[in-house]
Amino acid sequence: MTFQDQLNAIKSSAEVELNKVADLQGLETWERQYLGSKGELTALLKQLGSLTAEERPAAGRAANAVKVELTAEFEERRTTLAAAAADQHLVEDAVDVTLPGRPQIEGVAHPVSQMIRELSDIFALMGFQTVFGPEVETGRYNFDLLNIPSDHPARDVWDTMIIDSDHEEIVLRTHTSPMQARVMEQTNPPVRVIVPGRAYRYEAQDASHEWMFHQLEGLAVDETITLTDLKGVLQELARQLFGPRRRIRFRCDYFPFVEPGVDFAVDCAICDGKGCRVCKYSGWLEMGGAGMVHPSVLEGVGYDSERYTGFAFGLGVERLAMIRYGIPDIRVLFENDPRFLAQF
Ligand code: DAH
């Protein structure tokens, strides 16, 4: 075969193959086969040297012309294929902007958290600062500094979950009261704080008992604080929570860290104190314990109990939330069923 014949053969087979190329990837293969440095045309050009001096110029020109032509055809094909590929992309990635969006699930604060926020707001207006404390406590804060010595039977009242008793006594706090001592140790009077938070007890669960629950502790210490101040604050709390007609009731009770100690209740807002299912036909809703801070507690944190007096109280947050939202069973609060939680 003459040089020209070989050139013609390459050109026509290259053109036939180029027509069959279907995508950019195929086009790359084609380029390598015909125009690339190891391609057929390049191989043929290398044979120019074996021609005679007379044949060489014409053959060179012919070969170059073929190269220019094939390159132009190649470019044209590439433009067409690239456009087709872009079109296909657009079709495949098409977004239907008329499709309605998927609804976002919007969370709400847990009813217990809502209750705590509401209580915080009420107490803030009476000058109480909200503070938080550790849920894992030492026996010293949970008991000793609250006038509950190690061997005192009163310690049994709090069914304690113990974390460590070998070295130091470490417990899950059984109430929020340990923060009384922590706060007083770190500040001088006047003190006015509330402490919302979790407490833990080793307890059988039922509709009104959980092993984990929330309390809200209150503490006020100053030079002239009396039981009247305690009554006024709790009275105001009851009215803010349940309306201006509410009255509160104090009855004697015993807590080692107060003297005198009381339990306090509010007359039932649902039946106006007449008796109904919510108040178990007593007309009163129990809210918590309270009293005048025991002198031993004040002395324990280095306060002069001749100069300072104070009141403290502790109330159950779940109980308030259950009354406020009409929840009959404490356990549903912590089952985390979204159908329940979404109602608040
Ligand atoms: N800590 C007590 C409890 O969990 C509740 C309590 C009673 C707190 C009297 C007080 C108080 O601050 O004065 O049973």
mmCIF file of C-alpha atoms and ligand atoms in Angstrom:
data_model
loop_
_atom_site.group_PDB
_atom_site.id
_atom_site.type_symbol
_atom_site.label_atom_id
_atom_site.label_comp_id
_atom_site.label_asym_id
_atom_site.label_seq_id
_atom_site.Cartn_x
_atom_site.Cartn_y
_atom_site.Cartn_z
ATOM 1 C CA MET A 1 0.000 0.000 0.000
ATOM 2 C CA THR A 2 1.294 3.430 -0.870
ATOM 3 C CA PHE A 3 1.538 6.138 1.731
ATOM 4 C CA GLN A 4 -1.478 7.881 0.200
ATOM 5 C CA ASP A 5 -3.537 4.664 0.327
ATOM 6 C CA GLN A 6 -2.707 4.186 3.974
ATOM 7 C CA LEU A 7 -3.604 7.805 4.669
ATOM 8 C CA ASN A 8 -6.965 7.413 2.897
ATOM 9 C CA ALA A 9 -7.699 4.214 4.834
ATOM 10 C CA ILE A 10 -7.010 5.876 8.174
ATOM 11 C CA LYS A 11 -9.124 8.879 7.245
ATOM 12 C CA SER A 12 -12.162 6.919 6.154
ATOM 13 C CA SER A 13 -12.074 4.486 9.077
ATOM 14 C CA ALA A 14 -11.585 7.448 11.479
ATOM 15 C CA GLU A 15 -14.625 9.195 10.013
ATOM 16 C CA VAL A 16 -16.792 6.080 10.164
ATOM 17 C CA GLU A 17 -15.797 5.477 13.798
ATOM 18 C CA LEU A 18 -16.317 9.135 14.714
ATOM 19 C CA ASN A 19 -19.904 8.917 13.506
ATOM 20 C CA LYS A 20 -20.513 5.980 15.815
ATOM 21 C CA VAL A 21 -19.141 7.713 18.925
ATOM 22 C CA ALA A 22 -22.087 8.184 21.298
ATOM 23 C CA ASP A 23 -20.661 10.071 24.262
ATOM 24 C CA LEU A 24 -17.702 12.102 25.526
ATOM 25 C CA GLN A 25 -16.017 9.078 26.943
ATOM 26 C CA GLY A 26 -16.149 7.283 23.572
ATOM 27 C CA LEU A 27 -14.813 10.433 21.960
ATOM 28 C CA GLU A 28 -11.744 10.357 24.180
ATOM 29 C CA THR A 29 -11.013 6.794 23.126
ATOM 30 C CA TRP A 30 -11.413 7.807 19.497
ATOM 31 C CA GLU A 31 -8.986 10.722 19.919
ATOM 32 C CA ARG A 32 -6.385 8.429 21.471
ATOM 33 C CA GLN A 33 -6.771 5.900 18.646
ATOM 34 C CA TYR A 34 -6.424 8.337 15.737
ATOM 35 C CA LEU A 35 -4.948 11.675 16.753
ATOM 36 C CA GLY A 36 -3.060 10.846 19.955
ATOM 37 C CA SER A 37 0.745 10.571 20.189
ATOM 38 C CA LYS A 38 0.400 6.792 19.945
ATOM 39 C CA GLY A 39 -2.451 7.019 17.432
ATOM 40 C CA GLU A 40 -2.598 5.679 13.887
ATOM 41 C CA LEU A 41 -2.079 9.002 12.147
ATOM 42 C CA THR A 42 0.980 9.840 14.218
ATOM 43 C CA ALA A 43 2.390 6.402 13.446
ATOM 44 C CA LEU A 44 1.924 7.024 9.738
ATOM 45 C CA LEU A 45 3.582 10.441 9.947
ATOM 46 C CA LYS A 46 6.636 8.764 11.442
ATOM 47 C CA GLN A 47 6.976 6.782 8.200
ATOM 48 C CA LEU A 48 7.472 9.965 6.156
ATOM 49 C CA GLY A 49 11.202 9.522 6.646
ATOM 50 C CA SER A 50 11.244 6.316 4.667
ATOM 51 C CA LEU A 51 9.882 8.026 1.539
ATOM 52 C CA THR A 52 12.065 9.432 -1.215
ATOM 53 C CA ALA A 53 12.937 13.117 -1.145
ATOM 54 C CA GLU A 54 10.588 13.752 -4.119
ATOM 55 C CA GLU A 55 7.632 11.984 -2.561
ATOM 56 C CA ARG A 56 8.048 13.454 0.905
ATOM 57 C CA PRO A 57 6.697 17.089 0.527
ATOM 58 C CA ALA A 58 3.412 16.067 -1.145
ATOM 59 C CA ALA A 59 2.870 13.201 1.297
ATOM 60 C CA GLY A 60 3.598 15.498 4.249
ATOM 61 C CA ARG A 61 1.123 18.083 3.026
ATOM 62 C CA ALA A 62 -1.556 15.421 2.444
ATOM 63 C CA ALA A 63 -1.021 13.914 5.886
ATOM 64 C CA ASN A 64 -1.208 17.333 7.556
ATOM 65 C CA ALA A 65 -4.388 18.169 5.679
ATOM 66 C CA VAL A 66 -5.963 14.944 6.974
ATOM 67 C CA LYS A 67 -4.856 15.772 10.496
ATOM 68 C CA VAL A 68 -6.378 19.268 10.301
ATOM 69 C CA GLU A 69 -9.605 17.879 8.884
ATOM 70 C CA LEU A 70 -9.960 15.102 11.446
ATOM 71 C CA THR A 71 -9.179 17.537 14.251
ATOM 72 C CA ALA A 72 -11.907 19.881 13.049
ATOM 73 C CA GLU A 73 -14.423 17.028 12.822
ATOM 74 C CA PHE A 74 -13.380 15.882 16.271
ATOM 75 C CA GLU A 75 -13.958 19.376 17.754
ATOM 76 C CA GLU A 76 -17.334 19.636 16.115
ATOM 77 C CA ARG A 77 -18.382 16.274 17.485
ATOM 78 C CA ARG A 78 -17.172 17.236 20.931
ATOM 79 C CA THR A 79 -19.319 20.395 20.932
ATOM 80 C CA THR A 80 -22.403 18.405 19.968
ATOM 81 C CA LEU A 81 -21.806 15.662 22.554
ATOM 82 C CA ALA A 82 -21.053 18.133 25.361
ATOM 83 C CA ALA A 83 -24.295 19.967 24.685
ATOM 84 C CA ALA A 84 -26.204 16.693 24.700
ATOM 85 C CA ALA A 85 -24.598 15.689 28.000
ATOM 86 C CA ALA A 86 -25.525 19.040 29.548
ATOM 87 C CA ASP A 87 -29.105 18.646 28.358
ATOM 88 C CA GLN A 88 -29.337 15.228 29.880
ATOM 89 C CA HIS A 89 -28.012 16.555 33.185
ATOM 90 C CA LEU A 90 -30.721 19.183 33.255
ATOM 91 C CA VAL A 91 -33.396 16.590 32.643
ATOM 92 C CA GLU A 92 -32.089 14.183 35.273
ATOM 93 C CA ASP A 93 -31.565 16.833 37.959
ATOM 94 C CA ALA A 94 -34.811 18.633 37.324
ATOM 95 C CA VAL A 95 -36.519 19.921 40.480
ATOM 96 C CA ASP A 96 -40.269 20.209 40.563
ATOM 97 C CA VAL A 97 -40.683 23.580 42.218
ATOM 98 C CA THR A 98 -44.445 23.169 42.370
ATOM 99 C CA LEU A 99 -44.149 20.170 44.744
ATOM 100 C CA PRO A 100 -45.371 21.173 48.233
ATOM 101 C CA GLY A 101 -42.595 21.206 50.887
ATOM 102 C CA ARG A 102 -42.320 18.551 53.558
ATOM 103 C CA PRO A 103 -43.656 19.938 56.837
ATOM 104 C CA GLN A 104 -40.990 20.557 59.494
ATOM 105 C CA ILE A 105 -41.730 18.989 62.861
ATOM 106 C CA GLU A 106 -41.576 21.880 65.279
ATOM 107 C CA GLY A 107 -40.610 20.995 68.840
ATOM 108 C CA VAL A 108 -42.046 22.545 71.975
ATOM 109 C CA ALA A 109 -40.586 22.787 75.462
ATOM 110 C CA HIS A 110 -41.472 19.830 77.675
ATOM 111 C CA PRO A 111 -44.414 20.606 80.000
ATOM 112 C CA VAL A 112 -42.096 20.315 83.018
ATOM 113 C CA SER A 113 -39.672 22.800 81.425
ATOM 114 C CA GLN A 114 -42.577 25.117 80.625
ATOM 115 C CA MET A 115 -43.659 24.925 84.262
ATOM 116 C CA ILE A 116 -40.135 25.709 85.480
ATOM 117 C CA ARG A 117 -39.905 28.720 83.158
ATOM 118 C CA GLU A 118 -43.231 30.013 84.405
ATOM 119 C CA LEU A 119 -42.152 29.571 88.044
ATOM 120 C CA SER A 120 -38.827 31.280 87.311
ATOM 121 C CA ASP A 121 -40.669 34.277 85.867
ATOM 122 C CA ILE A 122 -42.991 34.521 88.856
ATOM 123 C CA PHE A 123 -40.123 34.363 91.356
ATOM 124 C CA ALA A 124 -37.972 36.758 89.343
ATOM 125 C CA LEU A 125 -40.659 39.406 89.876
ATOM 126 C CA MET A 126 -40.302 38.820 93.622
ATOM 127 C CA GLY A 127 -36.519 39.258 93.429
ATOM 128 C CA PHE A 128 -35.436 35.613 93.346
ATOM 129 C CA GLN A 129 -32.563 34.575 91.124
ATOM 130 C CA THR A 130 -32.708 31.158 89.419
ATOM 131 C CA VAL A 131 -29.638 28.955 90.011
ATOM 132 C CA PHE A 132 -28.817 25.328 89.256
ATOM 133 C CA GLY A 133 -26.845 22.707 91.122
ATOM 134 C CA PRO A 134 -25.293 19.256 90.664
ATOM 135 C CA GLU A 135 -27.524 16.188 90.484
ATOM 136 C CA VAL A 136 -24.732 13.981 91.797
ATOM 137 C CA GLU A 137 -24.136 15.162 95.338
ATOM 138 C CA THR A 138 -22.055 14.350 98.356
ATOM 139 C CA GLY A 139 -23.678 13.140 101.562
ATOM 140 C CA ARG A 140 -22.348 16.290 103.171
ATOM 141 C CA TYR A 141 -24.537 18.600 101.073
ATOM 142 C CA ASN A 142 -27.480 16.273 100.590
ATOM 143 C CA PHE A 143 -27.724 15.465 104.308
ATOM 144 C CA ASP A 144 -25.110 16.689 106.803
ATOM 145 C CA LEU A 145 -25.262 20.425 106.107
ATOM 146 C CA LEU A 146 -29.055 20.158 106.142
ATOM 147 C CA ASN A 147 -28.962 19.042 109.757
ATOM 148 C CA ILE A 148 -29.503 15.371 108.893
ATOM 149 C CA PRO A 149 -26.621 13.541 110.636
ATOM 150 C CA SER A 150 -25.407 10.114 109.444
ATOM 151 C CA ASP A 151 -27.167 8.014 112.028
ATOM 152 C CA HIS A 152 -30.319 10.040 112.253
ATOM 153 C CA PRO A 153 -33.467 8.067 111.342
ATOM 154 C CA ALA A 154 -34.679 11.078 109.334
ATOM 155 C CA ARG A 155 -32.132 10.074 106.710
ATOM 156 C CA ASP A 156 -34.310 7.078 105.875
ATOM 157 C CA VAL A 157 -37.113 9.395 104.765
ATOM 158 C CA TRP A 158 -35.178 10.056 101.575
ATOM 159 C CA ASP A 159 -34.936 6.742 99.739
ATOM 160 C CA THR A 160 -31.498 7.417 98.442
ATOM 161 C CA MET A 161 -29.871 6.115 95.270
ATOM 162 C CA ILE A 162 -26.265 5.663 96.263
ATOM 163 C CA ILE A 163 -23.443 5.986 93.758
ATOM 164 C CA ASP A 164 -20.503 5.350 96.068
ATOM 165 C CA SER A 165 -20.305 4.634 99.763
ATOM 166 C CA ASP A 166 -16.859 3.004 100.018
ATOM 167 C CA HIS A 167 -14.761 6.140 99.973
ATOM 168 C CA GLU A 168 -16.899 9.248 100.153
ATOM 169 C CA GLU A 169 -20.663 9.081 100.304
ATOM 170 C CA ILE A 170 -21.847 10.047 96.802
ATOM 171 C CA VAL A 171 -25.557 10.036 96.024
ATOM 172 C CA LEU A 172 -28.032 11.157 93.418
ATOM 173 C CA ARG A 173 -29.512 14.158 95.168
ATOM 174 C CA THR A 174 -32.781 13.206 96.816
ATOM 175 C CA HIS A 175 -33.998 16.813 96.803
ATOM 176 C CA THR A 176 -32.906 20.252 95.624
ATOM 177 C CA SER A 177 -32.268 21.374 99.215
ATOM 178 C CA PRO A 178 -28.464 20.716 99.087
ATOM 179 C CA MET A 179 -28.207 23.878 96.993
ATOM 180 C CA GLN A 180 -29.246 25.872 100.081
ATOM 181 C CA ALA A 181 -25.842 25.187 101.621
ATOM 182 C CA ARG A 182 -23.954 25.554 98.325
ATOM 183 C CA VAL A 183 -25.475 28.976 97.663
ATOM 184 C CA MET A 184 -24.961 30.243 101.215
ATOM 185 C CA GLU A 185 -21.347 29.080 101.257
ATOM 186 C CA GLN A 186 -20.682 31.234 98.219
ATOM 187 C CA THR A 187 -22.619 34.404 99.084
ATOM 188 C CA ASN A 188 -23.270 36.672 101.996
ATOM 189 C CA PRO A 189 -26.811 37.690 102.908
ATOM 190 C CA PRO A 190 -29.150 38.899 101.586
ATOM 191 C CA VAL A 191 -29.829 35.667 99.686
ATOM 192 C CA ARG A 192 -32.843 35.144 97.457
ATOM 193 C CA VAL A 193 -32.658 32.191 95.082
ATOM 194 C CA ILE A 194 -34.767 29.467 93.583
ATOM 195 C CA VAL A 195 -33.279 26.162 92.436
ATOM 196 C CA PRO A 196 -35.236 24.134 89.914
ATOM 197 C CA GLY A 197 -33.920 20.717 88.974
ATOM 198 C CA ARG A 198 -34.082 16.954 89.043
ATOM 199 C CA ALA A 199 -34.122 14.822 92.173
ATOM 200 C CA TYR A 200 -33.946 11.037 92.488
ATOM 201 C CA ARG A 201 -35.403 8.489 94.881
ATOM 202 C CA TYR A 202 -35.424 4.731 95.126
ATOM 203 C CA GLU A 203 -39.151 4.444 94.979
ATOM 204 C CA ALA A 204 -41.901 2.257 93.545
ATOM 205 C CA GLN A 205 -43.503 4.012 90.588
ATOM 206 C CA ASP A 206 -47.193 4.748 90.370
ATOM 207 C CA ALA A 207 -49.466 7.455 88.973
ATOM 208 C CA SER A 208 -47.966 10.037 91.311
ATOM 209 C CA HIS A 209 -44.433 8.723 91.988
ATOM 210 C CA GLU A 210 -41.394 8.566 89.740
ATOM 211 C CA TRP A 211 -37.833 7.628 90.641
ATOM 212 C CA MET A 212 -36.771 10.846 88.896
ATOM 213 C CA PHE A 213 -38.751 14.034 89.347
ATOM 214 C CA HIS A 214 -38.288 17.792 89.560
ATOM 215 C CA GLN A 215 -38.333 20.059 92.541
ATOM 216 C CA LEU A 216 -38.071 23.770 92.942
ATOM 217 C CA GLU A 217 -36.254 24.930 96.044
ATOM 218 C CA GLY A 218 -36.551 28.445 97.403
ATOM 219 C CA LEU A 219 -34.309 30.202 99.896
ATOM 220 C CA ALA A 220 -34.315 33.711 101.356
ATOM 221 C CA VAL A 221 -31.939 34.827 104.109
ATOM 222 C CA ASP A 222 -31.651 38.322 105.506
ATOM 223 C CA GLU A 223 -31.675 40.248 108.768
ATOM 224 C CA THR A 224 -35.382 40.494 109.435
ATOM 225 C CA ILE A 225 -37.021 37.583 107.654
ATOM 226 C CA THR A 226 -39.992 36.009 109.408
ATOM 227 C CA LEU A 227 -42.609 33.346 108.744
ATOM 228 C CA THR A 228 -44.872 36.144 107.465
ATOM 229 C CA ASP A 229 -42.508 36.697 104.544
ATOM 230 C CA LEU A 230 -42.683 33.005 103.688
ATOM 231 C CA LYS A 231 -46.476 33.128 103.775
ATOM 232 C CA GLY A 232 -46.558 36.234 101.601
ATOM 233 C CA VAL A 233 -44.265 34.746 98.974
ATOM 234 C CA LEU A 234 -46.150 31.440 98.765
ATOM 235 C CA GLN A 235 -49.493 33.255 98.751
ATOM 236 C CA GLU A 236 -48.318 35.351 95.817
ATOM 237 C CA LEU A 237 -47.062 32.221 94.054
ATOM 238 C CA ALA A 238 -50.455 30.518 94.434
ATOM 239 C CA ARG A 239 -52.257 33.578 93.037
ATOM 240 C CA GLN A 240 -49.888 34.004 90.118
ATOM 241 C CA LEU A 241 -50.288 30.339 89.241
ATOM 242 C CA PHE A 242 -53.980 29.756 89.885
ATOM 243 C CA GLY A 243 -55.665 33.154 90.037
ATOM 244 C CA PRO A 244 -56.287 35.982 92.533
ATOM 245 C CA ARG A 245 -58.891 34.119 94.620
ATOM 246 C CA ARG A 246 -56.518 31.435 95.852
ATOM 247 C CA ARG A 247 -55.711 30.957 99.541
ATOM 248 C CA ILE A 248 -52.929 28.888 101.046
ATOM 249 C CA ARG A 249 -52.829 26.656 104.075
ATOM 250 C CA PHE A 250 -49.894 25.923 106.386
ATOM 251 C CA ARG A 251 -49.847 22.836 108.595
ATOM 252 C CA CYS A 252 -47.125 21.769 111.005
ATOM 253 C CA ASP A 253 -44.679 19.287 109.540
ATOM 254 C CA TYR A 254 -41.170 18.108 110.278
ATOM 255 C CA PHE A 255 -38.086 18.604 108.129
ATOM 256 C CA PRO A 256 -34.693 18.544 109.890
ATOM 257 C CA PHE A 257 -33.471 21.692 108.100
ATOM 258 C CA VAL A 258 -36.311 24.014 109.159
ATOM 259 C CA GLU A 259 -37.813 25.076 112.473
ATOM 260 C CA PRO A 260 -40.713 25.497 112.506
ATOM 261 C CA GLY A 261 -41.516 23.331 109.508
ATOM 262 C CA VAL A 262 -44.757 23.237 107.546
ATOM 263 C CA ASP A 263 -46.396 21.625 104.605
ATOM 264 C CA PHE A 264 -48.293 24.037 102.428
ATOM 265 C CA ALA A 265 -51.294 23.621 100.197
ATOM 266 C CA VAL A 266 -53.414 25.841 97.954
ATOM 267 C CA ASP A 267 -57.180 25.659 97.813
ATOM 268 C CA CYS A 268 -58.265 23.801 94.695
ATOM 269 C CA ALA A 269 -58.753 26.163 91.760
ATOM 270 C CA ILE A 270 -60.845 23.642 89.884
ATOM 271 C CA CYS A 271 -63.671 23.325 92.429
ATOM 272 C CA ASP A 272 -62.881 26.537 94.326
ATOM 273 C CA GLY A 273 -62.105 24.470 97.422
ATOM 274 C CA LYS A 274 -65.426 22.635 97.449
ATOM 275 C CA GLY A 275 -63.941 19.239 96.662
ATOM 276 C CA CYS A 276 -63.491 17.444 93.350
ATOM 277 C CA ARG A 277 -61.571 14.589 91.741
ATOM 278 C CA VAL A 278 -58.395 16.630 91.229
ATOM 279 C CA CYS A 279 -58.109 17.539 94.943
ATOM 280 C CA LYS A 280 -59.434 14.123 95.961
ATOM 281 C CA TYR A 281 -62.484 15.811 97.532
ATOM 282 C CA SER A 282 -60.355 17.572 100.163
ATOM 283 C CA GLY A 283 -60.578 21.064 98.647
ATOM 284 C CA TRP A 284 -56.768 21.435 98.972
ATOM 285 C CA LEU A 285 -53.823 20.689 96.708
ATOM 286 C CA GLU A 286 -50.573 19.831 98.492
ATOM 287 C CA MET A 287 -47.687 21.820 97.038
ATOM 288 C CA GLY A 288 -44.646 21.115 99.193
ATOM 289 C CA GLY A 289 -42.711 21.682 102.383
ATOM 290 C CA ALA A 290 -41.361 24.874 103.884
ATOM 291 C CA GLY A 291 -40.206 26.540 107.067
ATOM 292 C CA MET A 292 -37.752 28.846 108.763
ATOM 293 C CA VAL A 293 -34.157 27.818 108.048
ATOM 294 C CA HIS A 294 -32.815 25.895 111.065
ATOM 295 C CA PRO A 295 -30.107 27.783 113.002
ATOM 296 C CA SER A 296 -27.796 24.740 112.641
ATOM 297 C CA VAL A 297 -28.031 25.049 108.855
ATOM 298 C CA LEU A 298 -27.100 28.735 109.014
ATOM 299 C CA GLU A 299 -24.210 28.055 111.394
ATOM 300 C CA GLY A 300 -23.062 25.131 109.232
ATOM 301 C CA VAL A 301 -22.274 27.478 106.355
ATOM 302 C CA GLY A 302 -20.748 30.109 108.635
ATOM 303 C CA TYR A 303 -23.721 32.472 108.934
ATOM 304 C CA ASP A 304 -24.391 34.157 112.283
ATOM 305 C CA SER A 305 -27.757 32.719 113.260
ATOM 306 C CA GLU A 306 -28.264 35.459 115.871
ATOM 307 C CA ARG A 307 -28.134 38.064 113.158
ATOM 308 C CA TYR A 308 -29.706 36.296 110.188
ATOM 309 C CA THR A 309 -32.910 34.376 109.693
ATOM 310 C CA GLY A 310 -34.379 32.872 106.569
ATOM 311 C CA PHE A 311 -37.116 30.791 105.043
ATOM 312 C CA ALA A 312 -36.903 27.865 102.666
ATOM 313 C CA PHE A 313 -39.411 25.890 100.690
ATOM 314 C CA GLY A 314 -39.455 23.016 98.239
ATOM 315 C CA LEU A 315 -42.210 22.139 95.818
ATOM 316 C CA GLY A 316 -42.840 19.364 93.328
ATOM 317 C CA VAL A 317 -42.805 20.617 89.741
ATOM 318 C CA GLU A 318 -44.548 17.617 88.125
ATOM 319 C CA ARG A 319 -47.459 17.973 90.505
ATOM 320 C CA LEU A 320 -47.942 21.595 89.496
ATOM 321 C CA ALA A 321 -47.652 20.745 85.802
ATOM 322 C CA MET A 322 -50.179 17.926 86.222
ATOM 323 C CA ILE A 323 -52.683 20.286 87.837
ATOM 324 C CA ARG A 324 -51.999 23.074 85.350
ATOM 325 C CA TYR A 325 -52.347 20.836 82.263
ATOM 326 C CA GLY A 326 -54.778 18.242 83.619
ATOM 327 C CA ILE A 327 -52.355 15.301 83.348
ATOM 328 C CA PRO A 328 -53.649 12.340 85.366
ATOM 329 C CA ASP A 329 -50.494 10.190 85.508
ATOM 330 C CA ILE A 330 -46.925 11.392 86.215
ATOM 331 C CA ARG A 331 -45.433 8.530 84.198
ATOM 332 C CA VAL A 332 -46.610 9.823 80.826
ATOM 333 C CA LEU A 333 -44.413 12.887 81.336
ATOM 334 C CA PHE A 334 -41.252 10.833 80.845
ATOM 335 C CA GLU A 335 -42.329 8.227 78.318
ATOM 336 C CA ASN A 336 -41.321 10.655 75.553
ATOM 337 C CA ASP A 337 -44.292 9.828 73.366
ATOM 338 C CA PRO A 338 -44.432 12.632 70.775
ATOM 339 C CA ARG A 339 -48.225 12.303 70.520
ATOM 340 C CA PHE A 340 -48.412 13.314 74.179
ATOM 341 C CA LEU A 341 -45.684 15.962 74.141
ATOM 342 C CA ALA A 342 -46.966 17.688 70.998
ATOM 343 C CA GLN A 343 -50.106 18.738 72.868
ATOM 344 C CA PHE A 344 -48.282 21.423 74.844
HETATM 345 N N1 DAH B 1 -36.450 18.837 100.615
HETATM 346 C C1 DAH B 1 -37.750 18.456 101.095
HETATM 347 C C2 DAH B 1 -38.143 17.137 100.455
HETATM 348 O O1 DAH B 1 -37.690 16.832 99.418
HETATM 349 C C3 DAH B 1 -38.786 19.495 100.773
HETATM 350 C C4 DAH B 1 -38.586 20.712 101.591
HETATM 351 C C5 DAH B 1 -39.227 20.820 102.806
HETATM 352 C C6 DAH B 1 -37.751 21.704 101.189
HETATM 353 C C7 DAH B 1 -39.054 21.935 103.603
HETATM 354 C C8 DAH B 1 -37.561 22.839 101.967
HETATM 355 C C9 DAH B 1 -38.235 22.948 103.177
HETATM 356 O O2 DAH B 1 -36.758 23.844 101.599
HETATM 357 O O3 DAH B 1 -38.072 24.071 103.922
HETATM 358 O O4 DAH B 1 -38.907 16.404 101.053
#
